[in-house]
PDB file of C-alpha atoms in Angstrom:
ATOM      1  CA  MET A 233      -9.604 -59.450  17.232  1.00 50.00           C
ATOM      2  CA  ARG A 234     -10.162 -58.974  13.467  1.00 43.00           C
ATOM      3  CA  HIS A 235     -13.380 -56.990  14.182  1.00 44.00           C
ATOM      4  CA  ALA A 236     -11.486 -54.704  16.580  1.00 44.00           C
ATOM      5  CA  ILE A 237      -8.841 -54.031  13.971  1.00 43.00           C
ATOM      6  CA  THR A 238     -11.494 -53.258  11.294  1.00 43.00           C
ATOM      7  CA  VAL A 239     -13.275 -50.798  13.740  1.00 40.00           C
ATOM      8  CA  LEU A 240      -9.983 -49.100  14.655  1.00 42.00           C
ATOM      9  CA  ALA A 241      -8.954 -48.720  10.951  1.00 44.00           C
ATOM     10  CA  THR A 242     -12.362 -47.302  10.188  1.00 44.00           C
ATOM     11  CA  ALA A 243     -12.175 -44.883  12.927  1.00 43.00           C
ATOM     12  CA  VAL A 244      -8.746 -43.591  11.763  1.00 39.00           C
ATOM     13  CA  LEU A 245      -9.873 -43.256   8.272  1.00 41.00           C
ATOM     14  CA  LEU A 246     -12.967 -41.218   9.354  1.00 41.00           C
ATOM     15  CA  SER A 247     -10.935 -38.975  11.563  1.00 43.00           C
ATOM     16  CA  ALA A 248      -8.636 -38.280   8.741  1.00 42.00           C
ATOM     17  CA  CYS A 249     -11.635 -37.014   6.570  1.00 44.00           C
ATOM     18  CA  GLN A 250     -12.630 -34.390   9.157  1.00 44.00           C
ATOM     19  CA  THR A 251     -11.824 -30.799   8.583  1.00 42.00           C
ATOM     20  CA  ALA A 252      -9.596 -28.964  11.098  1.00 45.00           C
ATOM     21  CA  PRO A 253     -11.330 -26.646  13.495  1.00 46.00           C
ATOM     22  CA  PRO A 254     -10.597 -22.939  12.983  1.00 46.00           C
ATOM     23  CA  PRO A 255      -7.595 -21.699  14.924  1.00 50.00           C
ATOM     24  CA  VAL A 256      -8.411 -20.789  18.389  1.00 49.00           C
ATOM     25  CA  GLY A 257      -7.692 -17.220  19.586  1.00 49.00           C
ATOM     26  CA  ARG A 258      -7.031 -15.795  16.091  1.00 44.00           C
ATOM     27  CA  ALA A 259      -9.238 -13.058  14.967  1.00 43.00           C
ATOM     28  CA  PRO A 260      -9.688 -12.545  11.228  1.00 45.00           C
ATOM     29  CA  SER A 261      -7.657  -9.673   9.719  1.00 42.00           C
ATOM     30  CA  PRO A 262      -9.388  -6.569   8.514  1.00 44.00           C
ATOM     31  CA  VAL A 263      -9.039  -7.842   4.923  1.00 43.00           C
ATOM     32  CA  GLU A 264     -10.678 -11.105   5.778  1.00 44.00           C
ATOM     33  CA  ARG A 265     -13.581  -9.286   7.486  1.00 42.00           C
ATOM     34  CA  THR A 266     -14.143  -6.832   4.663  1.00 44.00           C
ATOM     35  CA  PRO A 267     -17.142  -7.786   2.269  1.00 46.00           C
ATOM     36  CA  PRO A 268     -16.223  -8.387  -1.254  1.00 47.00           C
ATOM     37  CA  GLY A 269     -16.346  -5.472  -3.539  1.00 50.00           C
ATOM     38  CA  THR A 270     -15.098  -2.990  -0.947  1.00 48.00           C
ATOM     39  CA  PRO A 271     -12.975  -0.334  -2.659  1.00 51.00           C
ATOM     40  CA  ALA A 272      -9.370  -0.941  -1.890  1.00 49.00           C
ATOM     41  CA  ALA A 273      -8.831   2.686  -0.626  1.00 45.00           C
ATOM     42  CA  LEU A 274     -10.957   1.710   2.321  1.00 49.00           C
ATOM     43  CA  LEU A 275      -9.145  -1.308   3.360  1.00 57.00           C
ATOM     44  CA  LEU A 276      -6.333  -1.389   5.967  1.00 69.00           C
ATOM     45  CA  ALA A 277      -4.104  -4.305   5.472  1.00 75.00           C
ATOM     46  CA  ALA A 278      -2.884  -6.137   8.527  1.00 83.00           C
ATOM     47  CA  SER A 279       0.547  -6.974   7.265  1.00 90.00           C
ATOM     48  CA  ILE A 280       2.840  -6.167   4.340  1.00 92.00           C
ATOM     49  CA  ASP A 281       1.854  -9.433   2.618  1.00 93.00           C
ATOM     50  CA  ALA A 282      -1.841  -8.655   2.918  1.00 93.00           C
ATOM     51  CA  TYR A 283      -1.135  -5.105   1.672  1.00 95.00           C
ATOM     52  CA  LYS A 284       0.707  -6.577  -1.404  1.00 95.00           C
ATOM     53  CA  ALA A 285      -2.186  -8.938  -2.017  1.00 95.00           C
ATOM     54  CA  LEU A 286      -4.608  -6.004  -2.111  1.00 95.00           C
ATOM     55  CA  VAL A 287      -2.479  -4.031  -4.467  1.00 96.00           C
ATOM     56  CA  ALA A 288      -2.091  -7.017  -6.722  1.00 97.00           C
ATOM     57  CA  GLN A 289      -5.729  -7.725  -6.758  1.00 96.00           C
ATOM     58  CA  GLN A 290      -6.316  -3.976  -7.877  1.00 96.00           C
ATOM     59  CA  ILE A 291      -3.642  -4.248 -10.691  1.00 97.00           C
ATOM     60  CA  MET A 292      -5.233  -7.564 -11.937  1.00 97.00           C
ATOM     61  CA  ALA A 293      -8.712  -6.045 -11.842  1.00 96.00           C
ATOM     62  CA  ALA A 294      -7.580  -2.979 -13.928  1.00 97.00           C
ATOM     63  CA  ASN A 295      -5.886  -5.127 -16.419  1.00 97.00           C
ATOM     64  CA  ASP A 296      -8.333  -8.055 -17.032  1.00 96.00           C
ATOM     65  CA  ALA A 297      -7.601  -8.048 -20.912  1.00 97.00           C
ATOM     66  CA  TYR A 298      -3.779  -8.296 -20.237  1.00 97.00           C
ATOM     67  CA  THR A 299      -3.776 -11.237 -17.663  1.00 97.00           C
ATOM     68  CA  PHE A 300      -3.961 -14.873 -17.752  1.00 95.00           C
ATOM     69  CA  SER A 301      -5.104 -17.393 -15.127  1.00 91.00           C
ATOM     70  CA  GLY A 302      -4.346 -20.926 -14.290  1.00 90.00           C
ATOM     71  CA  ARG A 303      -1.102 -22.786 -13.951  1.00 89.00           C
ATOM     72  CA  LEU A 304       2.154 -20.997 -14.872  1.00 90.00           C
ATOM     73  CA  PRO A 305       3.927 -22.223 -17.890  1.00 88.00           C
ATOM     74  CA  PRO A 306       7.009 -24.253 -17.216  1.00 88.00           C
ATOM     75  CA  MET A 307       9.165 -21.590 -18.917  1.00 91.00           C
ATOM     76  CA  LEU A 308       8.391 -18.119 -18.478  1.00 93.00           C
ATOM     77  CA  PRO A 309       9.447 -15.961 -21.450  1.00 95.00           C
ATOM     78  CA  ALA A 310       9.689 -12.801 -19.489  1.00 97.00           C
ATOM     79  CA  ILE A 311       9.820 -11.806 -15.716  1.00 97.00           C
ATOM     80  CA  VAL A 312       9.672  -8.136 -14.716  1.00 98.00           C
ATOM     81  CA  VAL A 313      10.337  -6.980 -11.169  1.00 98.00           C
ATOM     82  CA  LEU A 314       8.916  -3.417 -10.469  1.00 98.00           C
ATOM     83  CA  ASP A 315       9.570  -1.170  -7.415  1.00 98.00           C
ATOM     84  CA  LEU A 316       6.544   0.608  -6.335  1.00 97.00           C
ATOM     85  CA  SER A 317       6.367   3.657  -3.770  1.00 97.00           C
ATOM     86  CA  VAL A 318       3.058   4.476  -2.337  1.00 96.00           C
ATOM     87  CA  GLY A 319       2.111   7.455  -0.052  1.00 95.00           C
ATOM     88  CA  PRO A 320       0.441   7.079   3.240  1.00 94.00           C
ATOM     89  CA  ASP A 321      -2.992   7.657   1.595  1.00 93.00           C
ATOM     90  CA  GLY A 322      -2.415   5.039  -1.054  1.00 94.00           C
ATOM     91  CA  GLU A 323      -1.366   7.432  -3.939  1.00 95.00           C
ATOM     92  CA  LEU A 324       1.175   5.956  -6.263  1.00 96.00           C
ATOM     93  CA  LYS A 325       4.250   8.088  -5.910  1.00 96.00           C
ATOM     94  CA  SER A 326       6.653   6.205  -8.312  1.00 96.00           C
ATOM     95  CA  VAL A 327       7.069   2.916 -10.154  1.00 97.00           C
ATOM     96  CA  ARG A 328      10.259   1.801 -11.895  1.00 98.00           C
ATOM     97  CA  VAL A 329      11.626  -1.396 -13.328  1.00 98.00           C
ATOM     98  CA  HIS A 330      14.002  -3.015 -10.939  1.00 98.00           C
ATOM     99  CA  ARG A 331      14.906  -6.023 -12.979  1.00 97.00           C
ATOM    100  CA  SER A 332      14.054  -7.177 -16.508  1.00 97.00           C
ATOM    101  CA  ARG A 333      15.646  -8.524 -19.615  1.00 96.00           C
ATOM    102  CA  ASP A 334      12.691  -7.718 -22.002  1.00 97.00           C
ATOM    103  CA  SER A 335      11.775  -4.087 -22.738  1.00 97.00           C
ATOM    104  CA  GLU A 336       8.446  -5.020 -24.169  1.00 96.00           C
ATOM    105  CA  ALA A 337       7.478  -6.769 -21.002  1.00 97.00           C
ATOM    106  CA  SER A 338       8.851  -3.944 -18.835  1.00 98.00           C
ATOM    107  CA  ALA A 339       6.662  -1.461 -20.768  1.00 98.00           C
ATOM    108  CA  ALA A 340       3.613  -3.764 -20.344  1.00 98.00           C
ATOM    109  CA  ALA A 341       4.248  -4.077 -16.558  1.00 98.00           C
ATOM    110  CA  LEU A 342       4.597  -0.274 -16.137  1.00 98.00           C
ATOM    111  CA  ALA A 343       1.464   0.336 -18.097  1.00 98.00           C
ATOM    112  CA  ALA A 344      -0.476  -2.238 -16.072  1.00 98.00           C
ATOM    113  CA  VAL A 345       0.409  -0.366 -12.796  1.00 98.00           C
ATOM    114  CA  ARG A 346      -0.516   2.973 -14.304  1.00 96.00           C
ATOM    115  CA  ARG A 347      -3.950   1.635 -15.431  1.00 97.00           C
ATOM    116  CA  VAL A 348      -4.999   1.508 -11.897  1.00 96.00           C
ATOM    117  CA  HIS A 349      -6.776   4.860 -11.761  1.00 87.00           C
ATOM    118  CA  ALA A 350      -7.855   4.767  -8.080  1.00 89.00           C
ATOM    119  CA  PHE A 351      -5.576   5.071  -5.126  1.00 93.00           C
ATOM    120  CA  PHE A 352      -4.076   1.918  -3.703  1.00 94.00           C
ATOM    121  CA  PRO A 353      -4.996   1.031   0.010  1.00 93.00           C
ATOM    122  CA  PRO A 354      -3.684   3.390   2.617  1.00 93.00           C
ATOM    123  CA  ALA A 355      -0.162   2.404   3.566  1.00 91.00           C
ATOM    124  CA  GLY A 356       0.663   4.888   6.342  1.00 89.00           C
ATOM    125  CA  HIS A 357       0.283   2.274   9.101  1.00 90.00           C
ATOM    126  CA  LEU A 358       2.984   0.140   7.457  1.00 91.00           C
ATOM    127  CA  MET A 359       5.394   2.713   6.873  1.00 90.00           C
ATOM    128  CA  ARG A 360       8.657   3.137   8.897  1.00 89.00           C
ATOM    129  CA  ARG A 361       8.833   6.146  11.308  1.00 88.00           C
ATOM    130  CA  HIS A 362       9.669   9.339   9.308  1.00 89.00           C
ATOM    131  CA  ALA A 363       9.330   7.617   5.932  1.00 91.00           C
ATOM    132  CA  ARG A 364       7.456   9.506   3.262  1.00 94.00           C
ATOM    133  CA  THR A 365       6.562   6.440   1.111  1.00 95.00           C
ATOM    134  CA  PHE A 366       5.966   2.694   1.603  1.00 95.00           C
ATOM    135  CA  ASP A 367       8.198   0.860  -0.853  1.00 96.00           C
ATOM    136  CA  PHE A 368       7.746  -2.583  -2.092  1.00 97.00           C
ATOM    137  CA  SER A 369       8.269  -4.736  -5.240  1.00 97.00           C
ATOM    138  CA  GLU A 370       5.976  -6.809  -7.422  1.00 98.00           C
ATOM    139  CA  THR A 371       6.928  -9.432  -9.897  1.00 98.00           C
ATOM    140  CA  PHE A 372       5.116  -9.777 -13.134  1.00 98.00           C
ATOM    141  CA  LEU A 373       5.208 -13.373 -14.744  1.00 97.00           C
ATOM    142  CA  PHE A 374       4.554 -13.261 -18.454  1.00 97.00           C
ATOM    143  CA  ASN A 375       3.446 -16.067 -20.801  1.00 95.00           C
ATOM    144  CA  ASP A 376       4.312 -16.153 -24.459  1.00 92.00           C
ATOM    145  CA  GLN A 377       1.399 -13.913 -25.437  1.00 94.00           C
ATOM    146  CA  TYR A 378       2.747 -11.160 -23.088  1.00 93.00           C
ATOM    147  CA  ARG A 379      -0.220 -11.735 -20.689  1.00 97.00           C
ATOM    148  CA  PHE A 380       0.767 -11.771 -17.136  1.00 97.00           C
ATOM    149  CA  GLN A 381       0.093 -13.043 -13.473  1.00 97.00           C
ATOM    150  CA  LEU A 382       1.447 -11.378 -10.423  1.00 97.00           C
ATOM    151  CA  ARG A 383       3.660 -13.409  -8.218  1.00 96.00           C
ATOM    152  CA  THR A 384       1.880 -12.308  -5.090  1.00 95.00           C
ATOM    153  CA  LEU A 385      -1.291 -13.949  -6.310  1.00 95.00           C
ATOM    154  CA  SER A 386       0.041 -16.884  -8.437  1.00 90.00           C
ATOM    155  CA  GLY A 387       0.421 -20.451  -7.253  1.00 68.00           C
ATOM    156  CA  PRO A 388       3.463 -22.669  -7.592  1.00 63.00           C
ATOM    157  CA  GLN A 389       5.005 -23.037 -10.903  1.00 61.00           C
TER     158      GLN A 389
END
């Protein structure tokens, strides 16, 4: 009896260590199938969240000297929410501060978006019918050195 319990416990522990099989019937999104290093202007995001992730990656890549990585600090000295409007071809049409209490952080966030010299990914397929722009927001999370992470890409605080 004791041997059977040991065998059963071992089997349960080993089965818990196995990785889950990939989901059946789910095809990878265009973003997941695209090789690393593909220009963002060539990518079509499958969803709004995927599109925001592509834009956030572009902003981060254009601002390497102004960003920080790793865990977010427990208290964020500044948080800035920007509203972005992108045309169907990915051209940035407008960017404005939606919410902020810190003018220096607001200026840094606006400058970070404007440092992206290339078009963002095409957004026409995500736009509402008869819309001229695709509108969304991005949140900039600043540390005490005024370096930022983007909420779309950051982990939990």
